[in-house]
PDB file of C-alpha atoms in Angstrom:
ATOM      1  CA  UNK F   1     162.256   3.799 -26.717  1.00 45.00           C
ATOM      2  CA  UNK F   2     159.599   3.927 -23.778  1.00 45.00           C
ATOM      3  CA  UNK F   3     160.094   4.083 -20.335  1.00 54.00           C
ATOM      4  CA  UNK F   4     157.123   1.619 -19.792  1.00 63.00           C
ATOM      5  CA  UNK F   5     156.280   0.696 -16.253  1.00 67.00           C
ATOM      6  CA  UNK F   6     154.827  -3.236 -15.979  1.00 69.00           C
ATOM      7  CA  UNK F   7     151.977  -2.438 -13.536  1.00 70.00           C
ATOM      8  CA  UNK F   8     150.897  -6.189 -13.396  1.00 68.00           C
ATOM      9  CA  UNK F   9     151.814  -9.481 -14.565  1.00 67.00           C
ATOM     10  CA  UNK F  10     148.365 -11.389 -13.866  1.00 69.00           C
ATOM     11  CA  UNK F  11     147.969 -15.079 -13.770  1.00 58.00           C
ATOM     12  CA  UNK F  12     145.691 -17.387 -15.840  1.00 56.00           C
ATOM     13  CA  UNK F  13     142.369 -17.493 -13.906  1.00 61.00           C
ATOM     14  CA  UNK F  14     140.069 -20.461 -15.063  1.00 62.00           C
ATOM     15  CA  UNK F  15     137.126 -17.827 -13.619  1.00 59.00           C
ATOM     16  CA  UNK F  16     137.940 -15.880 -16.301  1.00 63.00           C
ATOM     17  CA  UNK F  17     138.874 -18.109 -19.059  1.00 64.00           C
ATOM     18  CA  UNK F  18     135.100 -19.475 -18.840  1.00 64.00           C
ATOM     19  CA  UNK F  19     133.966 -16.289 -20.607  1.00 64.00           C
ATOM     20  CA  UNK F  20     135.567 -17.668 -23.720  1.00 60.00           C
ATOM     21  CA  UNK F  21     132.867 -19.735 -23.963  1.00 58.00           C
ATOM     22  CA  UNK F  22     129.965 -18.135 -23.319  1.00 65.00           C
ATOM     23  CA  UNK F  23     129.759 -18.657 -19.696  1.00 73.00           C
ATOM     24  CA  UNK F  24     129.097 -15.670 -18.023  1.00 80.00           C
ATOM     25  CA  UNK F  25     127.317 -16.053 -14.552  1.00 80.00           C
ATOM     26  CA  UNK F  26     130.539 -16.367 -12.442  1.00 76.00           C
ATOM     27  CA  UNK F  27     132.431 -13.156 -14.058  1.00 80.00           C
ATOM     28  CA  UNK F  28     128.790 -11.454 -13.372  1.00 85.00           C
ATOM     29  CA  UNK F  29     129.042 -12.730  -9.779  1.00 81.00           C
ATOM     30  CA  UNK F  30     132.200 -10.869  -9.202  1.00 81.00           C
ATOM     31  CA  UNK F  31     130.831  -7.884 -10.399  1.00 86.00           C
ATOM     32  CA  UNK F  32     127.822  -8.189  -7.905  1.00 84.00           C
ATOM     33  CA  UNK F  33     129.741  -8.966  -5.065  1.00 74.00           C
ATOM     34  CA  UNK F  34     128.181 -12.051  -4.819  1.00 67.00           C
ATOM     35  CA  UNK F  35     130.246 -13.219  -1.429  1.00 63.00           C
ATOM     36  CA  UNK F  36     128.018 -16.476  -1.321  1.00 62.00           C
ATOM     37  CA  UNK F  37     129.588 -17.858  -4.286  1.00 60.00           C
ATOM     38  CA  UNK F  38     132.693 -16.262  -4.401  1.00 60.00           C
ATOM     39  CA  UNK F  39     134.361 -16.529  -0.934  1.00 55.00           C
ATOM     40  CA  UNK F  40     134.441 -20.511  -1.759  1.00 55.00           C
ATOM     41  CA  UNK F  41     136.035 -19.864  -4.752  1.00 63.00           C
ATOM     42  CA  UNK F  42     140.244 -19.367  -4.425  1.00 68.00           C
ATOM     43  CA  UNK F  43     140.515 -18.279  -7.984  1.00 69.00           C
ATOM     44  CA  UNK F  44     138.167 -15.237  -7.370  1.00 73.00           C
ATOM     45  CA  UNK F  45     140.397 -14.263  -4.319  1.00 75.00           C
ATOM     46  CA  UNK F  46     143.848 -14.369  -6.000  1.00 75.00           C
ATOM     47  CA  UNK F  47     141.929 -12.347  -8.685  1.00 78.00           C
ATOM     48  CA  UNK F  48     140.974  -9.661  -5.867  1.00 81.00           C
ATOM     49  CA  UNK F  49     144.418  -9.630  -4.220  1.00 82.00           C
ATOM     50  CA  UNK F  50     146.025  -8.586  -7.604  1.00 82.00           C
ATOM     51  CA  UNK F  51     143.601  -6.125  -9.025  1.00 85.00           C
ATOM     52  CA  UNK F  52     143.857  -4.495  -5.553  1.00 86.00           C
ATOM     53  CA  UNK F  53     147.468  -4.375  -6.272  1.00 85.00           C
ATOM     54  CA  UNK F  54     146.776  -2.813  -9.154  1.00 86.00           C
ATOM     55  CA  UNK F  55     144.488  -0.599  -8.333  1.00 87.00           C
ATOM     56  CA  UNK F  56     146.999   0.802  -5.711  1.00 85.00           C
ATOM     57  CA  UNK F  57     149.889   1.226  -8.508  1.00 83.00           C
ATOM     58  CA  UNK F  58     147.138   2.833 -10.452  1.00 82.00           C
ATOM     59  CA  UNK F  59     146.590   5.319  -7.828  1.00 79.00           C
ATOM     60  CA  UNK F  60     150.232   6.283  -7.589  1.00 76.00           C
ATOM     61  CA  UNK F  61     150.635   6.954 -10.822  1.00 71.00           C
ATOM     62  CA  UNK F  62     147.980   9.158 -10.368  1.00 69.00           C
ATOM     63  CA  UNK F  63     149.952  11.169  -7.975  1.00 61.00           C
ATOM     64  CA  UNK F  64     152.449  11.818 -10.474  1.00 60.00           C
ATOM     65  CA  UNK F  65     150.667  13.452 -13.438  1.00 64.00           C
ATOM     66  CA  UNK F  66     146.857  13.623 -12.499  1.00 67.00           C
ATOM     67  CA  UNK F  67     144.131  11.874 -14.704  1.00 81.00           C
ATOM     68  CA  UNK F  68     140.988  11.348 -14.582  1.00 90.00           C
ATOM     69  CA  UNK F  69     140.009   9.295 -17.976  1.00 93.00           C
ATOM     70  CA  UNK F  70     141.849   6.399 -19.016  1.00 93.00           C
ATOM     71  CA  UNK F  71     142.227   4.699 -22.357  1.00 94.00           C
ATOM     72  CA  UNK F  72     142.526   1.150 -22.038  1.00 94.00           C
ATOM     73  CA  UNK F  73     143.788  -0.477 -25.220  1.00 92.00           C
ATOM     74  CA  UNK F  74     145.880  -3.678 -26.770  1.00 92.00           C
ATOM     75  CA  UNK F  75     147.492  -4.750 -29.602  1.00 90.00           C
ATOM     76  CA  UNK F  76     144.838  -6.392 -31.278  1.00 88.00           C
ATOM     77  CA  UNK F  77     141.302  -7.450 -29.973  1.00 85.00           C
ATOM     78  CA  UNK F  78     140.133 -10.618 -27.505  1.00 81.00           C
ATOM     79  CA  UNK F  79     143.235  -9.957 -25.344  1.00 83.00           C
ATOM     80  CA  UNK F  80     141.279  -9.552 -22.162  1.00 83.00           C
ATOM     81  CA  UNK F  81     140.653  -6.170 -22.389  1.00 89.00           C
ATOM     82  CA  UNK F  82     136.969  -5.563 -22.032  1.00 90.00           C
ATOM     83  CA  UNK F  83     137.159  -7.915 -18.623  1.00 88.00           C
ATOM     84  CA  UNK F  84     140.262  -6.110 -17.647  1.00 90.00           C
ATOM     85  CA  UNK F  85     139.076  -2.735 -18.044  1.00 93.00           C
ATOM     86  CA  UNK F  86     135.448  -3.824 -16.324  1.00 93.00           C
ATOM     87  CA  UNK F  87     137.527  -5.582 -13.418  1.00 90.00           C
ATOM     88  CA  UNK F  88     139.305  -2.562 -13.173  1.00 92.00           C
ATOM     89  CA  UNK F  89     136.512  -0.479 -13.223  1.00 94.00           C
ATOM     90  CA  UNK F  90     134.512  -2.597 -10.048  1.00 92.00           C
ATOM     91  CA  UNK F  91     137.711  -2.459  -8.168  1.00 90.00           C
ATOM     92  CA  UNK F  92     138.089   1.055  -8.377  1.00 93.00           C
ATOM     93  CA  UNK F  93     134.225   0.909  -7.326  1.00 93.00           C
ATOM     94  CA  UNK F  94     135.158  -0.535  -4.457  1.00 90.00           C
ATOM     95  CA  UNK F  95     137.138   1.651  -3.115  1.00 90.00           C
ATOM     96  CA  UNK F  96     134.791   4.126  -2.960  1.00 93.00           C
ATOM     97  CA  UNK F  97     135.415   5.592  -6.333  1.00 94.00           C
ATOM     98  CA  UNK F  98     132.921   6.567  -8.760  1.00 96.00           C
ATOM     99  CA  UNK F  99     133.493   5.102 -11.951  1.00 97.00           C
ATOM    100  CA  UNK F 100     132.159   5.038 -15.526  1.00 98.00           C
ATOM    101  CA  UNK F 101     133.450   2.346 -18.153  1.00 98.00           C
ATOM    102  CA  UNK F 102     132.422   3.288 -21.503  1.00 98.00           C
ATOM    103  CA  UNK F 103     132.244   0.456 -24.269  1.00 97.00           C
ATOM    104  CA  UNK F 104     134.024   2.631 -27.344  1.00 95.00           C
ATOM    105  CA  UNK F 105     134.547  -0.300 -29.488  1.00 93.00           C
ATOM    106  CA  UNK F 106     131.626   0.203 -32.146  1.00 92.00           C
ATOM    107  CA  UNK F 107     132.447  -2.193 -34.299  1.00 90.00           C
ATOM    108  CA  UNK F 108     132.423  -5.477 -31.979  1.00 90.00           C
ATOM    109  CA  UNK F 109     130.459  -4.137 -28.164  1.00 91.00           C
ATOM    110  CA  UNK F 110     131.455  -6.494 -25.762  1.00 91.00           C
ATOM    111  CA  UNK F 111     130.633  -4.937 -22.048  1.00 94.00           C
ATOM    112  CA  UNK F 112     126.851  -4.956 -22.365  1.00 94.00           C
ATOM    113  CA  UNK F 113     127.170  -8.768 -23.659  1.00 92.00           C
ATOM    114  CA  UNK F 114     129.305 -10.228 -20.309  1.00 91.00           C
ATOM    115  CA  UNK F 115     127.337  -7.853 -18.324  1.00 93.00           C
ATOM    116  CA  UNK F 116     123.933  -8.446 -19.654  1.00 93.00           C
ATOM    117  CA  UNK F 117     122.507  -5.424 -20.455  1.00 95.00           C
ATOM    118  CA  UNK F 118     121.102  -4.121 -23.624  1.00 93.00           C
ATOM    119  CA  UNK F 119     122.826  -2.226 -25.972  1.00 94.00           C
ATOM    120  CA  UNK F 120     120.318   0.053 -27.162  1.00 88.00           C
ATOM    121  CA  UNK F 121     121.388   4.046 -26.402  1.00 91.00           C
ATOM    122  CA  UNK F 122     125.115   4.418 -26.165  1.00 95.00           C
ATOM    123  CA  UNK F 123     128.184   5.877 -27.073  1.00 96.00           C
ATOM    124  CA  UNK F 124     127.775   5.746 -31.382  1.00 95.00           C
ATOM    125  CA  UNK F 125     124.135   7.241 -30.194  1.00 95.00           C
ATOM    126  CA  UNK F 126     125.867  10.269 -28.269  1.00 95.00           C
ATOM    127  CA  UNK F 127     128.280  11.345 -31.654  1.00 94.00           C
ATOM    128  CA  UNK F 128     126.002  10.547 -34.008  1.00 92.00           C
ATOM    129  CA  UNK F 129     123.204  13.117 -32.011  1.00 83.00           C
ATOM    130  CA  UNK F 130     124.994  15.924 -30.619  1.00 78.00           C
ATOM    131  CA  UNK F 131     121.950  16.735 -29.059  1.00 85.00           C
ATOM    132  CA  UNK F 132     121.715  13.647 -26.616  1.00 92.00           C
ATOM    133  CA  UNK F 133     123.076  14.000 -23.147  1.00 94.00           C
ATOM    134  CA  UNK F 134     125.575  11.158 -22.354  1.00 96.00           C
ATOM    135  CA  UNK F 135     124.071  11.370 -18.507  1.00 95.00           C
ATOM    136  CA  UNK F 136     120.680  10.104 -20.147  1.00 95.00           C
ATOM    137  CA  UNK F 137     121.929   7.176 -21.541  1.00 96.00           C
ATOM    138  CA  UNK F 138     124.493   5.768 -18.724  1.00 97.00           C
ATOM    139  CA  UNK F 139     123.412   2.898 -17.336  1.00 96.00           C
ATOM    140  CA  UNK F 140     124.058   1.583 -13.096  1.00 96.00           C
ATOM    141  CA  UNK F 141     125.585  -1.809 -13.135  1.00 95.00           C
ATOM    142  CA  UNK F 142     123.803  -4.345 -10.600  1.00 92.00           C
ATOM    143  CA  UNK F 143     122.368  -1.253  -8.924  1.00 91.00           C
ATOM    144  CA  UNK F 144     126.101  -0.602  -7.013  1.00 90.00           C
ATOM    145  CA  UNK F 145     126.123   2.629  -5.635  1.00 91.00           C
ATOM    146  CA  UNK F 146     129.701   3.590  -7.679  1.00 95.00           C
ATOM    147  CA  UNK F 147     129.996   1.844 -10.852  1.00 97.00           C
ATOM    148  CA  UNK F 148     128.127   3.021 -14.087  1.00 97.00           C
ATOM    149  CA  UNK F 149     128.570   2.035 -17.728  1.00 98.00           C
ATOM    150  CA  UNK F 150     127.873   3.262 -21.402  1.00 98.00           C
ATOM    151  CA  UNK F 151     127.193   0.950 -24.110  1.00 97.00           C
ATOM    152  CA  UNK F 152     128.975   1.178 -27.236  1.00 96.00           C
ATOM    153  CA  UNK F 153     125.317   2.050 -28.962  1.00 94.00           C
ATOM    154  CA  UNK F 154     124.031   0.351 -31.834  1.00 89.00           C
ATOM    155  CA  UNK F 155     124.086   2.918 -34.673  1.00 79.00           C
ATOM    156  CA  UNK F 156     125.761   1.135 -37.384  1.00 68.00           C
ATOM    157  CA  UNK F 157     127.675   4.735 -38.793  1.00 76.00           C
ATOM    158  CA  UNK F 158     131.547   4.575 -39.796  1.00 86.00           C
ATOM    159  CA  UNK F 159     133.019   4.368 -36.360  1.00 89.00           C
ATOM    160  CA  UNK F 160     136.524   6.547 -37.271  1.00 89.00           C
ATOM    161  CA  UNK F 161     133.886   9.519 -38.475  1.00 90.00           C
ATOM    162  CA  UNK F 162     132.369   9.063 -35.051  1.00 92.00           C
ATOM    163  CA  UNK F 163     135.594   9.153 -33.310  1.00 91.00           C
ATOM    164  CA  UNK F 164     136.866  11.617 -35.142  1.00 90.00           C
ATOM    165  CA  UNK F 165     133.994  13.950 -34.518  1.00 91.00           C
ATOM    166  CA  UNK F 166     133.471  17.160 -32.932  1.00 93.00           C
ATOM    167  CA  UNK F 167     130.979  15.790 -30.967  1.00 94.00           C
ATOM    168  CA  UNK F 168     133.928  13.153 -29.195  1.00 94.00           C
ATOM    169  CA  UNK F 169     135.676  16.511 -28.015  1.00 94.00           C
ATOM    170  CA  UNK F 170     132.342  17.866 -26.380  1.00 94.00           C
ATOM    171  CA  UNK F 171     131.435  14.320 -24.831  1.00 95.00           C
ATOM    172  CA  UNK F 172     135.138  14.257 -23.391  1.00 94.00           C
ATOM    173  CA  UNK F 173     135.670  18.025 -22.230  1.00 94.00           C
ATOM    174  CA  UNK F 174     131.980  17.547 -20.356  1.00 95.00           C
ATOM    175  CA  UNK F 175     133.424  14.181 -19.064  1.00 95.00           C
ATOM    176  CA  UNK F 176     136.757  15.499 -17.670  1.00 92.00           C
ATOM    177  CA  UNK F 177     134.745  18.881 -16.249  1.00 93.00           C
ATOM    178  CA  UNK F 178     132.312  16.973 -14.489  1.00 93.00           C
ATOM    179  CA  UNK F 179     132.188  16.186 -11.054  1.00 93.00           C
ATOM    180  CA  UNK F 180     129.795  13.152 -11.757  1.00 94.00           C
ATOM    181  CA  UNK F 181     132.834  10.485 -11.744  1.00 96.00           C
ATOM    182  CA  UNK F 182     136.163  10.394 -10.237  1.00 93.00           C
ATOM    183  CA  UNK F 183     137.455   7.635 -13.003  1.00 94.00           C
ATOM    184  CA  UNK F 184     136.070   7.378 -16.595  1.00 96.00           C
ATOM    185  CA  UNK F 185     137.141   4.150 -18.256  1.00 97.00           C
ATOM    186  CA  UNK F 186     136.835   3.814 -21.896  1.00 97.00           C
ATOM    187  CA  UNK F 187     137.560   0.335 -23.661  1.00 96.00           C
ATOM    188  CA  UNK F 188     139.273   1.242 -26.664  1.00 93.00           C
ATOM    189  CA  UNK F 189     139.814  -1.120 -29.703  1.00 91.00           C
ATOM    190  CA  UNK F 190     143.139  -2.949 -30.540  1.00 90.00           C
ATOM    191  CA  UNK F 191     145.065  -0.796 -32.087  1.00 91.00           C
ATOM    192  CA  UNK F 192     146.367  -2.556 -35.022  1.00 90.00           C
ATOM    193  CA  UNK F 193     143.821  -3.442 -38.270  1.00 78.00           C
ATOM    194  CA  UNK F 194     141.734  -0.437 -37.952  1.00 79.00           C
ATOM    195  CA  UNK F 195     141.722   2.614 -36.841  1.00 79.00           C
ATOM    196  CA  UNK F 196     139.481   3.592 -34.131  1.00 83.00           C
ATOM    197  CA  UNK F 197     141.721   3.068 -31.550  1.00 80.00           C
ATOM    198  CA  UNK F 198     144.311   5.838 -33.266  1.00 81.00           C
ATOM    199  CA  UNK F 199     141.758   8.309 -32.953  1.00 83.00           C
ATOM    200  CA  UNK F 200     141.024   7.944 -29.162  1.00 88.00           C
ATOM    201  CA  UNK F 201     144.982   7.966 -28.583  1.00 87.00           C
ATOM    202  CA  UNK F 202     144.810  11.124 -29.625  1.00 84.00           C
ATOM    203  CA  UNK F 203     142.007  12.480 -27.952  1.00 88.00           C
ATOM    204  CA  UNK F 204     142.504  10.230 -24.294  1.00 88.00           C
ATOM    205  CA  UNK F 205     146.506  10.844 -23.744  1.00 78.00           C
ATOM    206  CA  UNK F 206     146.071   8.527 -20.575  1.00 88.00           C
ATOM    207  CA  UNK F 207     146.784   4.994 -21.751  1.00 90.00           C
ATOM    208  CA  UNK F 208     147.064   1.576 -20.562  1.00 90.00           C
ATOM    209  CA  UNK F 209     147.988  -1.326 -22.465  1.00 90.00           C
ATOM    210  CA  UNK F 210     146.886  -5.047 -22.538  1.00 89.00           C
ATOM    211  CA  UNK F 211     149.482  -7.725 -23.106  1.00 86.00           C
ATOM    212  CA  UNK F 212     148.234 -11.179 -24.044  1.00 82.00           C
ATOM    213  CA  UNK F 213     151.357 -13.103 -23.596  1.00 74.00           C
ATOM    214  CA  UNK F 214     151.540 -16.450 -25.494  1.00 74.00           C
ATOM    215  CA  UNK F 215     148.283 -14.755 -27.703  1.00 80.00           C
ATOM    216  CA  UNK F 216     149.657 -12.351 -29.271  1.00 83.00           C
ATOM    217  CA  UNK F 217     153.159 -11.965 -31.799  1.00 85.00           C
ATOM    218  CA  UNK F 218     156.116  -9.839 -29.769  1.00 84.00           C
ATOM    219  CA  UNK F 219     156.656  -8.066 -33.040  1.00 86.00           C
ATOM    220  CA  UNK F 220     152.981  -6.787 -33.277  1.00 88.00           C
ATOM    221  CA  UNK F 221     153.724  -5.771 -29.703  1.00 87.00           C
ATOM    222  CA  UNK F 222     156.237  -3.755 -30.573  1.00 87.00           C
ATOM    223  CA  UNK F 223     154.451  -2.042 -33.864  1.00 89.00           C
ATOM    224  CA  UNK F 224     151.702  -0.946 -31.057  1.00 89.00           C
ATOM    225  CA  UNK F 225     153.958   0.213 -28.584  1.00 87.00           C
ATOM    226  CA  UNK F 226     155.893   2.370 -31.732  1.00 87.00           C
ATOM    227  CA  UNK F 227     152.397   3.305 -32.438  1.00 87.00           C
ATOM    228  CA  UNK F 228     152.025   4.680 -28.916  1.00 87.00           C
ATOM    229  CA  UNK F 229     155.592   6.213 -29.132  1.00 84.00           C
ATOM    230  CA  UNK F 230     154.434   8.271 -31.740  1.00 85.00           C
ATOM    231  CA  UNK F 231     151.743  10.119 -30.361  1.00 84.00           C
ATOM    232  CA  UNK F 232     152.127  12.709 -26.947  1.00 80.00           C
ATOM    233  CA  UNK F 233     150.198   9.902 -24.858  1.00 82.00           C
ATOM    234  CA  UNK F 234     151.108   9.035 -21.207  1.00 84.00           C
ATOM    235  CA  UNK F 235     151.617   5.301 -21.192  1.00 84.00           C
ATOM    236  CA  UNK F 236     150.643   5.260 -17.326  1.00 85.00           C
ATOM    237  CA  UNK F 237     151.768   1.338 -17.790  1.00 84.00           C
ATOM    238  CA  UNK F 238     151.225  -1.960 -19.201  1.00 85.00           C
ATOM    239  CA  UNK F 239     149.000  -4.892 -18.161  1.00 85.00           C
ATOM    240  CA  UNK F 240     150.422  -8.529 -19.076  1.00 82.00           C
ATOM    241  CA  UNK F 241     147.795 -10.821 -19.055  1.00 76.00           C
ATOM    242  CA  UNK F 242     147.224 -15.017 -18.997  1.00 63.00           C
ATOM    243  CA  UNK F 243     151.231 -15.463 -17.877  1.00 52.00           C
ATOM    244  CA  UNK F 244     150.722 -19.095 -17.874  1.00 48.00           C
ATOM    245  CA  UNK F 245     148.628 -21.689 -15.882  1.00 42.00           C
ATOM    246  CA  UNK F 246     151.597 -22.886 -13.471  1.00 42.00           C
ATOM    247  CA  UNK F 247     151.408 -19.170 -12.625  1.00 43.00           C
ATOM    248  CA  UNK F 248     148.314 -19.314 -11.102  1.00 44.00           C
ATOM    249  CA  UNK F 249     149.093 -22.639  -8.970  1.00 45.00           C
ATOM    250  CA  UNK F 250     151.773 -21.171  -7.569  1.00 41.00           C
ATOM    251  CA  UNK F 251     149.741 -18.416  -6.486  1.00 43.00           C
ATOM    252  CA  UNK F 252     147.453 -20.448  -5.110  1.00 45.00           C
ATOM    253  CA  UNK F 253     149.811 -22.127  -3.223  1.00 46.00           C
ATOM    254  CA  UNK F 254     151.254 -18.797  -1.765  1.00 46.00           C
ATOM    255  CA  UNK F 255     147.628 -17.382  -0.830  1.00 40.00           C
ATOM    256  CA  UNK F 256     145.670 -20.251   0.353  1.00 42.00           C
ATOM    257  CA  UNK F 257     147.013 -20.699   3.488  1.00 44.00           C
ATOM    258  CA  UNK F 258     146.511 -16.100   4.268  1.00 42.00           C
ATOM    259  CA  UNK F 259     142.943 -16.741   3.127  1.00 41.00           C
ATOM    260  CA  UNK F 260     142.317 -19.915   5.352  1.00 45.00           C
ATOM    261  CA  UNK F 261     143.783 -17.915   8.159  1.00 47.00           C
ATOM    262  CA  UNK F 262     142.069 -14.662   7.798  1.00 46.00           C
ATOM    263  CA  UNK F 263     138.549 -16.754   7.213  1.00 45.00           C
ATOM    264  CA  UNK F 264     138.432 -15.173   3.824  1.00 44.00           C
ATOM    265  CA  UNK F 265     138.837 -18.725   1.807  1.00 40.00           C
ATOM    266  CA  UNK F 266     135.244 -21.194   2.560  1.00 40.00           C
ATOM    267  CA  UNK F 267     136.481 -24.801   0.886  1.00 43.00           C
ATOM    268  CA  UNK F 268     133.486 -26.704  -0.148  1.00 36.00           C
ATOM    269  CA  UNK F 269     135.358 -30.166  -0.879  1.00 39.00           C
TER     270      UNK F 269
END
């Protein structure tokens, strides 16, 4: 049995859900700090309030056993993850932290796609070429002075042989020696069906783990928490994502009238 620490239970958020289908602009909005359209948009400030929450429980956690990379991971894929670990990531940003979210799911890349960047040099570039410095290939998202990301690359080698490599060790020893970043985010695969994600576990001891509640099966929840059980990682906490729409009215109920107040909240109806 794990001690596991809930570090958030977040709300549906329709701002989020749009990605689903293919809509982008608003998630990419957040990212830029796009106050203009956000700051008349209540879902985007619940969304702040709680990532700054977690952010801050992040941060303690920190206090206790100090890390600077974190493996973000799930049970299976299209749990939230990638947005998760991205949100996460411009958060952390925010706070004046310099952070670097690397895309290490090879198989399906998702970051460069929401973000809109190419995926051209990245992470499967980096093992595959011991030779090529990961510093050449990051890439500064929406020109923000603290928040950087590597693509998952486009080399279409056997992923576990890349994760597997020598070459991981080097790129994660430089990453956890250098004084480039003060948080290195990498968005792991889900870690049942293959095995990518079992490599990085054992490489990245740091872990945090997505729940999809009402996505995903309880007892393939449990099979990936054994998982983690069975390695030496340190399971800073668990993310539960999408509690349930009724959720998120309630919270809106609870914040509107703080964000009214403070002048945060513009309503355009």
């Amino acid at each position: 049995q794990l001690n596991i620490e809930t570090l958030s239970d977040l709300p549906f958020f329709k701002i989020l859900e749009e990605l689903t289908l293919g809509k982008y602009q608003k998630f990419r909005n957040i990212i830029q700090n796009n106050k203009k359209e956000l700051f008349s948009n209540l879902d985007f400030l619940i969304l702040q309030e709680e990532f700054r929450k977690l952010i801050n429980k992040i941060y303690l956690n920190k206090s206790k056993k100090s890390f600077k990379i974190l493996n973000v991971t799930s049970t299976i894929n299209s749990e939230g993850k990638s947005i998760i670990t991205i949100l996460i990531s411009k958060f952390l940003a925010d706070f004046g932290y310099k952070v670097l979210v690397i895309d290490a799911d090879m198989r399906f890349p998702f970051l460069h796609k929401i973000l809109g960047f190419k995926n051209e040099r990245g992470l499967s570039e980096i093992l595959s070429d011991g030779e090529l410095n990961w510093k050449d290939c990051i890439i500064n998202i929406y020109n923000q002075q603290n928040l950087f990301l590597l693509t998952a690359g486009n080399k279409n080698e056997d992923p576990p042989i890349l994760l597997n490599s020598k070459n991981l060790d080097n790129l994660i020893e430089d990453l956890q020696t250098s004084k480039e970043f003060d948080y290195i985010l990498f968005d792991s695969p889900g870690l049942l069906g293959i095995s990518d994600s079992n490599s990085l576990i054992n490489k990245i001891d740091n872990v945090l783990f997505i729940v999809s509640l009402n996505f995903v099966e309880i007892f393939s929840v449990k099979k990936a928490i054994n998982l983690l059980s069975n390695t030496n990682c340190n399971l800073i906490g668990i993310i539960s994502n999408k509690n349930s729409i009724n959720r998120g009215s309630i919270f809106k109920n609870e914040y509107l009238y703080f964000f009214k107040k403070e002048n945060k909240y513009i309503d355009t109806k």
